[in-house]
Short mmCIF file of C-alpha atoms and ligand atoms in Angstrom, two decimals:
data_model
loop_
_atom_site.label_atom_id
_atom_site.label_comp_id
_atom_site.label_asym_id
_atom_site.label_seq_id
_atom_site.Cartn_x
_atom_site.Cartn_y
_atom_site.Cartn_z
CA UNK M 873 0.00 0.00 0.00
CA UNK M 874 1.20 3.50 -0.90
CA UNK M 875 0.32 6.55 1.19
CA UNK M 876 -0.25 10.11 -0.01
CA UNK M 877 -0.35 13.35 1.93
CA UNK M 878 -3.70 15.16 2.17
CA UNK M 879 -1.80 18.30 1.11
CA UNK M 880 -0.08 16.71 -1.87
CA UNK M 881 3.39 18.21 -1.39
CA UNK M 882 5.12 15.43 0.59
CA UNK M 883 6.68 12.30 -0.91
CA UNK M 884 4.54 9.16 -1.12
CA UNK M 885 5.52 6.54 1.42
CA UNK M 886 4.92 2.92 2.31
CA UNK M 887 3.40 1.79 5.61
CA UNK M 888 6.71 1.71 7.48
CA UNK M 889 7.55 5.22 6.33
CA UNK M 890 4.18 6.48 7.50
CA UNK M 891 4.48 4.66 10.83
CA UNK M 892 7.82 6.29 11.59
CA UNK M 893 7.03 9.74 10.13
CA UNK M 894 3.61 10.40 11.67
CA UNK M 895 2.89 13.80 10.16
CA UNK M 896 3.70 14.40 6.47
CA UNK M 897 6.50 16.86 5.68
CA UNK M 898 4.04 19.32 4.07
CA UNK M 899 2.00 19.53 7.28
CA UNK M 900 -0.65 17.18 5.87
CA UNK M 901 -1.75 13.75 7.04
CA UNK M 902 -1.00 10.49 5.28
CA UNK M 903 -3.87 8.57 3.72
CA UNK M 904 -3.82 5.27 1.83
CA UNK M 905 -3.65 6.00 -1.91
CA UNK M 906 -6.96 4.12 -2.19
CA UNK M 907 -9.19 2.40 0.35
CA UNK M 908 -8.95 -1.39 0.21
CA UNK M 909 -12.28 -3.14 -0.52
CA UNK M 910 -13.73 -6.28 1.06
CA UNK M 911 -16.68 -7.91 -0.76
CA UNK M 912 -19.74 -8.92 1.25
CA UNK M 913 -18.67 -12.56 1.17
CA UNK M 914 -15.13 -11.67 2.26
CA UNK M 915 -16.58 -9.73 5.19
CA UNK M 916 -18.91 -12.59 6.06
CA UNK M 917 -15.98 -15.00 6.17
CA UNK M 918 -14.51 -12.92 9.02
CA UNK M 919 -17.55 -13.43 11.23
CA UNK M 920 -16.76 -15.57 14.27
CA UNK M 921 -12.99 -15.13 14.11
CA UNK M 922 -11.18 -14.33 17.36
CA UNK M 923 -10.55 -10.58 17.53
CA UNK M 924 -6.77 -10.61 16.98
CA UNK M 925 -7.16 -12.68 13.82
CA UNK M 926 -9.96 -10.51 12.48
CA UNK M 927 -7.80 -7.46 13.22
CA UNK M 928 -4.86 -8.88 11.26
CA UNK M 929 -7.10 -9.63 8.25
CA UNK M 930 -8.52 -6.10 8.21
CA UNK M 931 -5.15 -4.37 8.75
CA UNK M 932 -3.27 -6.57 6.25
CA UNK M 933 -4.08 -4.50 3.12
CA UNK M 934 -2.61 -1.41 4.83
CA UNK M 935 0.68 -3.11 5.71
CA UNK M 936 0.92 -5.12 2.46
CA UNK M 937 4.39 -4.83 0.93
CA UNK M 938 5.88 -3.63 4.24
CA UNK M 939 5.11 -6.29 6.84
CA UNK M 940 4.69 -10.04 6.39
CA UNK M 941 1.17 -11.25 7.20
CA UNK M 942 2.49 -13.88 9.64
CA UNK M 943 4.38 -11.17 11.55
CA UNK M 944 1.30 -8.93 11.58
CA UNK M 945 -0.87 -11.76 12.91
CA UNK M 946 1.63 -12.56 15.63
CA UNK M 947 1.79 -8.88 16.64
CA UNK M 948 -2.02 -8.64 16.78
CA UNK M 949 -2.11 -11.70 19.01
CA UNK M 950 0.53 -10.29 21.37
CA UNK M 951 -0.98 -6.78 21.39
CA UNK M 952 -4.26 -7.92 22.90
CA UNK M 953 -3.16 -10.69 25.31
CA UNK M 954 -3.12 -8.35 28.29
CA UNK M 955 -6.75 -7.34 27.88
CA UNK M 956 -9.00 -8.03 30.83
CA UNK M 957 -11.94 -9.41 28.80
CA UNK M 958 -11.71 -12.62 26.79
CA UNK M 959 -13.64 -11.10 23.88
CA UNK M 960 -11.14 -8.12 23.81
CA UNK M 961 -13.92 -5.80 22.54
CA UNK M 962 -17.20 -7.09 24.04
CA UNK M 963 -20.50 -5.68 22.80
CA UNK M 964 -22.99 -4.93 25.58
CA UNK M 965 -26.65 -4.39 24.77
CA UNK M 966 -27.97 -1.30 26.51
CA UNK M 967 -31.39 -0.96 24.88
CA UNK M 968 -33.29 -2.20 21.84
CA UNK M 969 -30.90 -1.51 18.94
CA UNK M 970 -28.42 0.26 21.24
CA UNK M 971 -25.06 -1.36 21.91
CA UNK M 972 -21.94 -0.30 23.82
CA UNK M 973 -18.78 -1.51 22.09
CA UNK M 974 -16.42 -1.68 25.05
CA UNK M 975 -12.98 -0.57 23.93
CA UNK M 976 -11.60 -0.04 27.44
CA UNK M 977 -10.45 -3.46 28.62
CA UNK M 978 -6.79 -2.75 27.87
CA UNK M 979 -4.04 -1.90 30.36
CA UNK M 980 -4.89 1.81 30.75
CA UNK M 981 -8.70 1.47 30.64
CA UNK M 982 -9.23 3.68 27.58
CA UNK M 983 -9.70 2.96 23.89
CA UNK M 984 -6.25 4.36 23.02
CA UNK M 985 -4.85 0.97 24.06
CA UNK M 986 -6.62 -0.65 21.08
CA UNK M 987 -4.28 1.13 18.68
CA UNK M 988 -1.23 1.89 20.78
CA UNK M 989 -0.67 -1.65 22.02
CA UNK M 990 -0.36 -2.77 18.40
CA UNK M 991 1.64 0.29 17.37
CA UNK M 992 4.18 -0.50 20.13
CA UNK M 993 4.75 -3.92 18.56
CA UNK M 994 4.90 -2.44 15.05
CA UNK M 995 7.55 0.09 16.11
CA UNK M 996 9.68 -2.53 17.82
CA UNK M 997 9.42 -4.90 14.83
CA UNK M 998 10.36 -2.24 12.29
CA UNK M 999 13.16 -0.72 14.38
CA UNK M 1000 14.73 -4.13 15.05
CA UNK M 1001 14.69 -4.85 11.31
CA UNK M 1002 16.31 -1.51 10.48
CA UNK M 1003 18.70 -1.51 13.42
CA UNK M 1004 17.43 1.89 14.56
CA UNK M 1005 16.46 3.45 17.85
CA UNK M 1006 13.90 6.20 18.34
CA UNK M 1007 13.02 8.60 21.09
CA UNK M 1008 9.28 9.16 21.33
CA UNK M 1009 8.21 12.46 22.85
CA UNK M 1010 4.64 13.41 23.56
CA UNK M 1011 2.42 15.68 25.58
CA UNK M 1012 -0.68 14.47 27.33
CA UNK M 1013 -3.65 15.89 29.15
CA UNK M 1014 -4.72 12.44 30.23
CA UNK M 1015 -5.21 9.19 28.33
CA UNK M 1016 -2.67 9.27 25.51
CA UNK M 1017 0.40 9.47 27.71
CA UNK M 1018 -0.34 6.41 29.78
CA UNK M 1019 -1.47 4.37 26.76
CA UNK M 1020 1.77 5.25 24.92
CA UNK M 1021 3.91 4.45 27.95
CA UNK M 1022 2.19 1.09 28.49
CA UNK M 1023 2.65 0.30 24.80
CA UNK M 1024 6.42 0.80 24.71
CA UNK M 1025 7.64 0.26 28.29
CA UNK M 1026 10.76 -1.95 28.35
CA UNK M 1027 11.12 -2.07 24.56
CA UNK M 1028 14.77 -2.12 23.61
CA UNK M 1029 14.82 0.27 20.67
CA UNK M 1030 12.50 2.91 22.05
CA UNK M 1031 12.83 5.57 24.73
CA UNK M 1032 9.76 7.58 25.63
CA UNK M 1033 9.36 10.96 27.30
CA UNK M 1034 5.88 12.19 28.18
CA UNK M 1035 5.22 15.72 29.37
CA UNK M 1036 2.15 16.29 31.51
CA UNK M 1037 0.93 19.53 33.09
CA UNK M 1038 1.71 19.22 36.78
CA UNK M 1039 -1.44 18.98 38.89
CA UNK M 1040 -3.76 19.17 35.88
CA UNK M 1041 -4.42 15.52 35.09
CA UNK M 1042 -6.66 13.30 37.21
CA UNK M 1043 -4.93 11.22 39.87
CA UNK M 1044 -5.75 7.94 38.11
CA UNK M 1045 -4.39 9.30 34.84
CA UNK M 1046 -1.19 10.59 36.46
CA UNK M 1047 -0.54 7.40 38.38
CA UNK M 1048 -1.07 5.30 35.26
CA UNK M 1049 1.90 7.13 33.76
CA UNK M 1050 4.17 7.62 36.72
CA UNK M 1051 3.93 4.18 38.29
CA UNK M 1052 5.25 2.32 35.24
CA UNK M 1053 8.75 1.38 36.38
CA UNK M 1054 10.79 0.93 33.20
CA UNK M 1055 14.26 2.21 32.29
CA UNK M 1056 13.06 3.61 28.97
CA UNK M 1057 10.26 5.77 30.40
CA UNK M 1058 10.74 9.40 31.45
CA UNK M 1059 7.77 11.31 32.90
CA UNK M 1060 8.17 15.07 33.17
CA UNK M 1061 5.68 17.09 35.19
CA UNK M 1062 5.78 20.54 33.59
CA UNK M 1063 4.95 23.69 35.54
CA UNK M 1064 2.30 24.88 33.10
CA UNK M 1065 -0.83 23.75 31.32
CA UNK M 1066 -1.45 21.23 28.54
CA UNK M 1067 -0.88 23.82 25.80
CA UNK M 1068 2.58 24.58 27.27
CA UNK M 1069 3.39 20.87 27.11
CA UNK M 1070 2.18 20.59 23.54
CA UNK M 1071 4.14 23.70 22.51
CA UNK M 1072 7.30 22.23 24.07
CA UNK M 1073 6.86 19.01 22.09
CA UNK M 1074 6.27 20.95 18.87
CA UNK M 1075 9.37 23.02 19.60
CA UNK M 1076 11.48 19.89 20.09
CA UNK M 1077 10.31 18.61 16.68
CA UNK M 1078 11.00 22.00 15.11
CA UNK M 1079 14.57 21.98 16.51
CA UNK M 1080 16.09 20.12 13.53
CA UNK M 1081 19.51 19.31 15.05
CA UNK M 1082 17.87 18.02 18.23
CA UNK M 1083 15.28 16.08 16.29
CA UNK M 1084 17.98 14.37 14.18
CA UNK M 1085 20.31 13.70 17.11
CA UNK M 1086 17.56 12.04 19.17
CA UNK M 1087 15.75 10.47 16.17
CA UNK M 1088 12.53 11.88 17.56
CA UNK M 1089 9.28 10.13 16.83
CA UNK M 1090 5.64 10.59 17.81
CA UNK M 1091 2.69 8.32 18.40
CA UNK M 1092 -0.09 10.90 18.33
CA UNK M 1093 -3.45 10.27 16.74
CA UNK M 1094 -2.45 11.69 13.37
CA UNK M 1095 -0.31 8.58 12.78
CA UNK M 1096 -2.19 6.53 10.20
CA UNK M 1097 -1.10 3.29 11.86
CA UNK M 1098 -3.33 4.22 14.77
CA UNK M 1099 -6.30 4.79 12.51
CA UNK M 1100 -5.70 1.43 10.81
CA UNK M 1101 -5.67 -0.36 14.16
CA UNK M 1102 -9.05 1.17 15.07
CA UNK M 1103 -10.92 -0.13 12.01
CA UNK M 1104 -11.24 -3.82 13.00
CA UNK M 1105 -13.47 -3.31 16.03
CA UNK M 1106 -16.17 -1.66 13.95
CA UNK M 1107 -16.07 -4.62 11.58
CA UNK M 1108 -16.16 -7.05 14.49
CA UNK M 1109 -19.18 -5.36 16.10
CA UNK M 1110 -21.10 -4.88 12.85
CA UNK M 1111 -20.60 -8.53 11.82
CA UNK M 1112 -21.96 -9.57 15.20
CA UNK M 1113 -25.05 -7.42 14.61
CA UNK M 1114 -25.85 -8.84 11.20
CA UNK M 1115 -23.65 -6.95 8.73
CA UNK M 1116 -22.99 -7.13 5.84
CA UNK M 1117 -26.61 -8.17 5.21
CA UNK M 1118 -27.87 -5.57 7.68
CA UNK M 1119 -26.90 -1.91 7.92
CA UNK M 1120 -25.67 -0.42 11.19
CA UNK M 1121 -25.03 3.08 12.56
CA UNK M 1122 -22.15 4.22 14.77
CA UNK M 1123 -22.04 6.84 17.53
CA UNK M 1124 -18.60 7.93 18.68
CA UNK M 1125 -17.53 10.25 21.52
CA UNK M 1126 -15.14 12.41 19.58
CA UNK M 1127 -12.11 14.58 20.22
CA UNK M 1128 -9.46 14.52 17.52
CA UNK M 1129 -11.77 12.62 15.12
CA UNK M 1130 -9.44 9.59 14.95
CA UNK M 1131 -11.88 7.00 16.24
CA UNK M 1132 -14.79 8.01 14.04
CA UNK M 1133 -12.48 8.35 11.05
CA UNK M 1134 -11.68 4.66 11.50
CA UNK M 1135 -15.42 3.93 11.20
CA UNK M 1136 -15.45 5.98 8.00
CA UNK M 1137 -12.55 3.86 6.72
CA UNK M 1138 -14.51 0.70 7.58
CA UNK M 1139 -17.36 1.95 5.41
CA UNK M 1140 -15.03 2.70 2.49
CA UNK M 1141 -13.77 -0.88 2.86
CA UNK M 1142 -17.27 -2.27 2.43
CA UNK M 1143 -18.96 -2.24 5.85
CA UNK M 1144 -22.56 -0.99 5.51
CA UNK M 1145 -22.60 1.92 7.96
CA UNK M 1146 -25.69 4.01 7.26
CA UNK M 1147 -24.94 6.87 9.64
CA UNK M 1148 -22.10 8.38 11.67
CA UNK M 1149 -23.07 10.20 14.85
CA UNK M 1150 -20.35 12.54 16.11
CA UNK M 1151 -20.76 13.08 19.86
CA UNK M 1152 -19.09 15.98 21.67
CA UNK M 1153 -19.05 17.68 25.05
CA UNK M 1154 -19.28 21.46 25.47
CA UNK M 1155 -16.28 21.76 23.14
CA UNK M 1156 -18.59 21.39 20.19
CA UNK M 1157 -16.81 22.63 17.07
CA UNK M 1158 -17.90 19.47 15.20
CA UNK M 1159 -21.53 19.77 16.31
CA UNK M 1160 -21.56 23.38 15.13
CA UNK M 1161 -20.01 22.35 11.83
CA UNK M 1162 -22.48 19.54 11.19
CA UNK M 1163 -25.43 21.61 12.36
CA UNK M 1164 -24.75 24.87 10.54
CA UNK M 1165 -21.47 24.63 8.57
CA UNK M 1166 -19.78 26.62 11.34
CA UNK M 1167 -16.28 25.23 11.89
CA UNK M 1168 -14.90 28.10 13.94
CA UNK M 1169 -12.33 27.75 16.70
CA UNK M 1170 -13.31 28.69 20.24
CA UNK M 1171 -11.43 28.55 23.52
CA UNK M 1172 -11.25 25.04 24.95
CA UNK M 1173 -13.28 24.68 28.15
CA UNK M 1174 -12.48 21.91 30.62
CA UNK M 1175 -15.22 19.30 30.98
CA UNK M 1176 -16.01 16.01 32.72
CA UNK M 1177 -14.78 14.22 29.57
CA UNK M 1178 -11.25 15.66 29.29
CA UNK M 1179 -10.15 13.43 26.43
CA UNK M 1180 -12.71 15.17 24.22
CA UNK M 1181 -11.65 18.69 25.22
CA UNK M 1182 -10.33 19.91 21.88
CA UNK M 1183 -10.43 23.17 19.95
CA UNK M 1184 -9.70 21.61 16.55
CA UNK M 1185 -10.07 17.98 15.47
CA UNK M 1186 -6.91 17.23 13.50
CA UNK M 1187 -8.11 14.02 11.83
CA UNK M 1188 -11.06 15.85 10.27
CA UNK M 1189 -8.59 16.82 7.52
CA UNK M 1190 -8.64 13.19 6.35
CA UNK M 1191 -12.43 13.15 5.98
CA UNK M 1192 -12.34 16.51 4.22
CA UNK M 1193 -9.76 15.13 1.76
CA UNK M 1194 -12.14 12.29 0.82
CA UNK M 1195 -15.13 14.62 0.53
CA UNK M 1196 -13.16 17.06 -1.62
CA UNK M 1197 -12.66 14.22 -4.07
CA UNK M 1198 -9.07 13.79 -2.83
CA UNK M 1199 -8.12 17.18 -4.26
CA UNK M 1200 -4.91 17.79 -2.26
CA UNK M 1201 -4.44 21.38 -3.43
CA UNK M 1202 -7.95 22.30 -2.29
CA UNK M 1203 -7.48 20.46 1.00
CA UNK M 1204 -4.21 22.29 1.61
CA UNK M 1205 -5.78 25.66 0.83
CA UNK M 1206 -8.80 24.96 3.06
CA UNK M 1207 -6.54 23.95 5.96
CA UNK M 1208 -4.15 26.90 5.55
CA UNK M 1209 -7.07 29.35 5.46
CA UNK M 1210 -8.57 27.63 8.49
CA UNK M 1211 -5.33 28.02 10.41
CA UNK M 1212 -5.01 31.67 9.37
CA UNK M 1213 -8.59 32.74 10.08
CA UNK M 1214 -9.84 30.28 12.72
CA UNK M 1215 -12.84 29.47 10.53
CA UNK M 1216 -13.04 26.71 7.94
CA UNK M 1217 -14.84 27.47 4.70
CA UNK M 1218 -16.49 24.40 3.21
CA UNK M 1219 -18.61 24.73 0.04
CA UNK M 1220 -22.32 24.20 0.69
CA UNK M 1221 -22.49 21.19 -1.66
CA UNK M 1222 -19.57 19.49 0.11
CA UNK M 1223 -21.02 20.31 3.52
CA UNK M 1224 -24.37 18.91 2.43
CA UNK M 1225 -22.86 15.62 1.29
CA UNK M 1226 -21.02 15.25 4.62
CA UNK M 1227 -24.26 16.12 6.38
CA UNK M 1228 -26.11 13.28 4.63
CA UNK M 1229 -24.01 10.72 6.50
CA UNK M 1230 -22.74 12.56 9.59
CA UNK M 1231 -24.77 14.08 12.39
CA UNK M 1232 -23.48 16.04 15.38
CA UNK M 1233 -24.58 15.71 19.00
CA UNK M 1234 -23.56 17.56 22.14
CA UNK M 1235 -23.95 17.15 25.89
CA UNK M 1236 -22.76 19.60 28.53
CA UNK M 1237 -21.49 18.42 31.92
CA UNK M 1238 -24.83 18.64 33.65
CA UNK M 1239 -26.57 16.52 31.00
CA UNK M 1240 -23.63 14.10 31.03
CA UNK M 1241 -24.13 13.39 34.73
CA UNK M 1242 -27.87 13.04 34.22
CA UNK M 1243 -27.38 10.55 31.40
CA UNK M 1244 -24.93 8.47 33.46
CA UNK M 1245 -27.65 8.22 36.10
CA UNK M 1246 -30.34 7.44 33.55
CA UNK M 1247 -28.47 4.63 31.76
CA UNK M 1248 -27.54 3.17 35.12
CA UNK M 1249 -31.14 3.28 36.38
CA UNK M 1250 -32.81 2.09 33.19
CA UNK M 1251 -30.30 -0.45 31.85
CA UNK M 1252 -27.96 -1.12 34.76
CA UNK M 1253 -25.22 0.13 32.48
CA UNK M 1254 -22.53 2.23 34.11
CA UNK M 1255 -20.86 4.40 31.49
CA UNK M 1256 -17.98 6.81 32.01
CA UNK M 1257 -18.44 10.53 31.12
CA UNK M 1258 -17.02 9.99 27.59
CA UNK M 1259 -18.88 6.80 26.68
CA UNK M 1260 -22.19 8.08 27.96
CA UNK M 1261 -22.16 10.95 25.47
CA UNK M 1262 -21.87 8.36 22.69
CA UNK M 1263 -24.67 6.28 24.16
CA UNK M 1264 -27.02 9.24 24.49
CA UNK M 1265 -26.13 10.30 20.94
CA UNK M 1266 -26.87 6.80 19.63
CA UNK M 1267 -30.20 6.70 21.46
CA UNK M 1268 -31.32 10.15 20.28
CA UNK M 1269 -29.96 10.15 16.71
CA UNK M 1270 -29.91 6.48 15.69
CA UNK M 1271 -31.92 5.69 12.54
CA UNK M 1272 -35.14 3.83 13.38
CA UNK M 1273 -34.75 0.07 13.32
CA UNK M 1274 -30.98 -0.08 12.82
CA UNK M 1275 -28.58 -1.29 15.50
CA UNK M 1276 -26.34 1.54 16.73
CA UNK M 1277 -22.79 0.72 17.78
CA UNK M 1278 -21.74 3.25 20.44
CA UNK M 1279 -18.01 3.36 21.09
CA UNK M 1280 -17.48 3.03 24.86
CA UNK M 1281 -14.07 4.64 25.15
CA UNK M 1282 -13.17 4.58 28.85
CA UNK M 1283 -13.79 2.40 31.88
CA UNK M 1284 -15.99 4.09 34.51
CA UNK M 1285 -13.33 3.46 37.18
CA UNK M 1286 -11.07 5.89 35.34
CA UNK M 1287 -13.41 8.77 36.31
CA UNK M 1288 -14.59 7.86 39.82
CA UNK M 1289 -15.43 11.43 40.87
CA UNK M 1290 -17.90 11.97 38.04
CA UNK M 1291 -19.48 8.55 38.60
CA UNK M 1292 -19.79 9.28 42.30
CA UNK M 1293 -21.56 12.55 41.54
CA UNK M 1294 -23.90 10.91 39.06
CA UNK M 1295 -24.91 7.73 40.86
CA UNK M 1296 -23.40 7.91 44.36
CA UNK M 1297 -20.95 5.02 44.06
CA UNK M 1298 -17.25 4.71 43.32
CA UNK M 1299 -16.55 2.00 40.74
CA UNK M 1300 -13.59 -0.16 41.82
CA UNK M 1301 -10.50 -0.38 39.62
CA UNK M 1302 -10.19 -3.74 37.84
CA UNK M 1303 -7.85 -6.29 39.47
CA UNK M 1304 -4.74 -5.45 37.41
CA UNK M 1305 -4.89 -1.86 38.67
CA UNK M 1306 -6.40 -2.36 42.10
CA UNK M 1307 -3.15 -1.35 43.86
CA UNK M 1308 -2.62 1.72 41.65
CA UNK M 1309 -2.99 4.11 44.58
CA UNK M 1310 -0.21 2.29 46.51
CA UNK M 1311 2.33 2.03 43.71
CA UNK M 1312 5.48 4.12 43.73
CA UNK M 1313 5.44 7.15 41.43
CA UNK M 1314 8.50 8.26 39.49
CA UNK M 1315 8.62 11.59 37.68
CA UNK M 1316 10.79 14.65 37.26
CA UNK M 1317 9.61 18.23 37.60
CA UNK M 1318 10.62 20.91 35.14
CA UNK M 1319 9.75 24.49 34.21
CA UNK M 1320 8.12 25.08 30.81
CA UNK M 1321 11.55 25.79 29.33
CA UNK M 1322 12.68 24.22 26.06
CA UNK M 1323 16.43 24.18 26.74
CA UNK M 1324 15.98 22.57 30.11
CA UNK M 1325 13.62 19.89 28.80
CA UNK M 1326 15.83 19.10 25.81
CA UNK M 1327 18.75 18.58 28.19
CA UNK M 1328 16.68 16.19 30.27
CA UNK M 1329 15.60 14.20 27.22
CA UNK M 1330 19.16 14.13 25.83
CA UNK M 1331 20.71 12.95 29.11
CA UNK M 1332 18.05 10.31 29.58
CA UNK M 1333 18.29 8.96 26.04
CA UNK M 1334 22.10 8.99 25.93
CA UNK M 1335 22.31 7.16 29.24
CA UNK M 1336 20.01 4.45 27.85
CA UNK M 1337 21.74 4.23 24.49
CA UNK M 1338 25.15 3.90 26.14
CA UNK M 1339 23.96 1.44 28.77
C1 PLP D 55 -9.00 9.95 23.06
C2 PLP D 55 -10.35 9.69 23.62
C3 PLP D 55 -11.53 10.09 22.96
C4 PLP D 55 -11.49 10.86 21.64
O1 PLP D 55 -11.08 10.05 20.57
P1 PLP D 55 -10.64 10.73 19.18
O2 PLP D 55 -10.10 9.62 18.38
O3 PLP D 55 -9.60 11.75 19.53
O4 PLP D 55 -11.87 11.35 18.60
C5 PLP D 55 -12.75 9.79 23.52
N1 PLP D 55 -12.83 9.16 24.71
C6 PLP D 55 -11.72 8.77 25.39
C7 PLP D 55 -11.89 8.09 26.70
C8 PLP D 55 -10.45 9.01 24.87
O5 PLP D 55 -9.36 8.62 25.56
#
């Protein structure tokens, strides 16, 4: 498979190139040159397969020519062994035609594990083959940092540094990062907010000599490998609900648009998804876009669902590219103008065609708590503040008579304070994390200062590489 940039000015790459590069050199995002297609009978033949095998079959066209199928299958099997549920991605029925696709049974209790666990194996495999080492740096406001750390802890060819804003992540989220005791993991608590952390990471990537010396790499959600690893669970769920003979809808609690983009990819590959419901919290740029073609940036407000607190959804560029007929010049112009003005201009005809398949939905914090209580009372289903927005969206916007697959993206125990407020109980952590509050934390504090942080990363990485 070849990959092209949505902005058309970066070289085409194969899967390995895209995996290691993340962002394209022209500022665009890599997309497969064409979506692979599965016929209805090919899809049907995947029904009943164990999840890791189904995942390998769906991902194989994306890695074709770069990774042997037998290696891919073995990595898929290893990626999901640590999951706490035998089905890996169980589907829970919440109401007539309403299903929660539980994507949170991985090590860090959020759906990011679905992709990052596999991406960790892919990195290690590729780096070992090439005899290279990379230094991953990232910033996190919550879930991504811990999922990335869990995915690469103790891997020989990878060092990872994660910056988090000191005192501004939840205790569970912080402890999930800082209690991983591995020589290749460096946690830095930055005196600042999440934007400071993200700016520091961007500045490290922009510092060419530093970037080359460290062989910096990223595992953020714009990496296409992550999107690819999120496609199989939609296929798995839809097959279980009667696809390809029966259409389904999906409802996805959305931040950076990576998860729902994977559902879009599944449809391009042949899965009959009749409707995409994009669920947001008070940070509702996507709801405003889908409701009234208003994609204008506003200040990010903190909410009970912090992993959806975004000002701009970076993966939306990939959907736009498809809806603009893969016109890279037009995509590039639209994105540059958006960056310059803070408002995206999308032609009415294009907006209308997106609107025919995508619908927006929004819940503020107060409604989120109410819905947690309601689903718990009416279906005995305890959903976290992210997942519940998807469930409510699926209930209120699902097409009549079609099963709606709602992505349940985090375990309720990850957000005990919100659950306590909503239903008056504190959900216990699952057994593998039950001693999280007693584990030893390791992290270093630093000011939001580029030179100081680069020195820390350099010393840490050099010590490991010379060890
Ligand atoms: C990251 C995350 C999301 C948002 O997913 P996107 O792919 O960024 O849209 C939703 N819920 C949880 C719990 C997450 O960790």
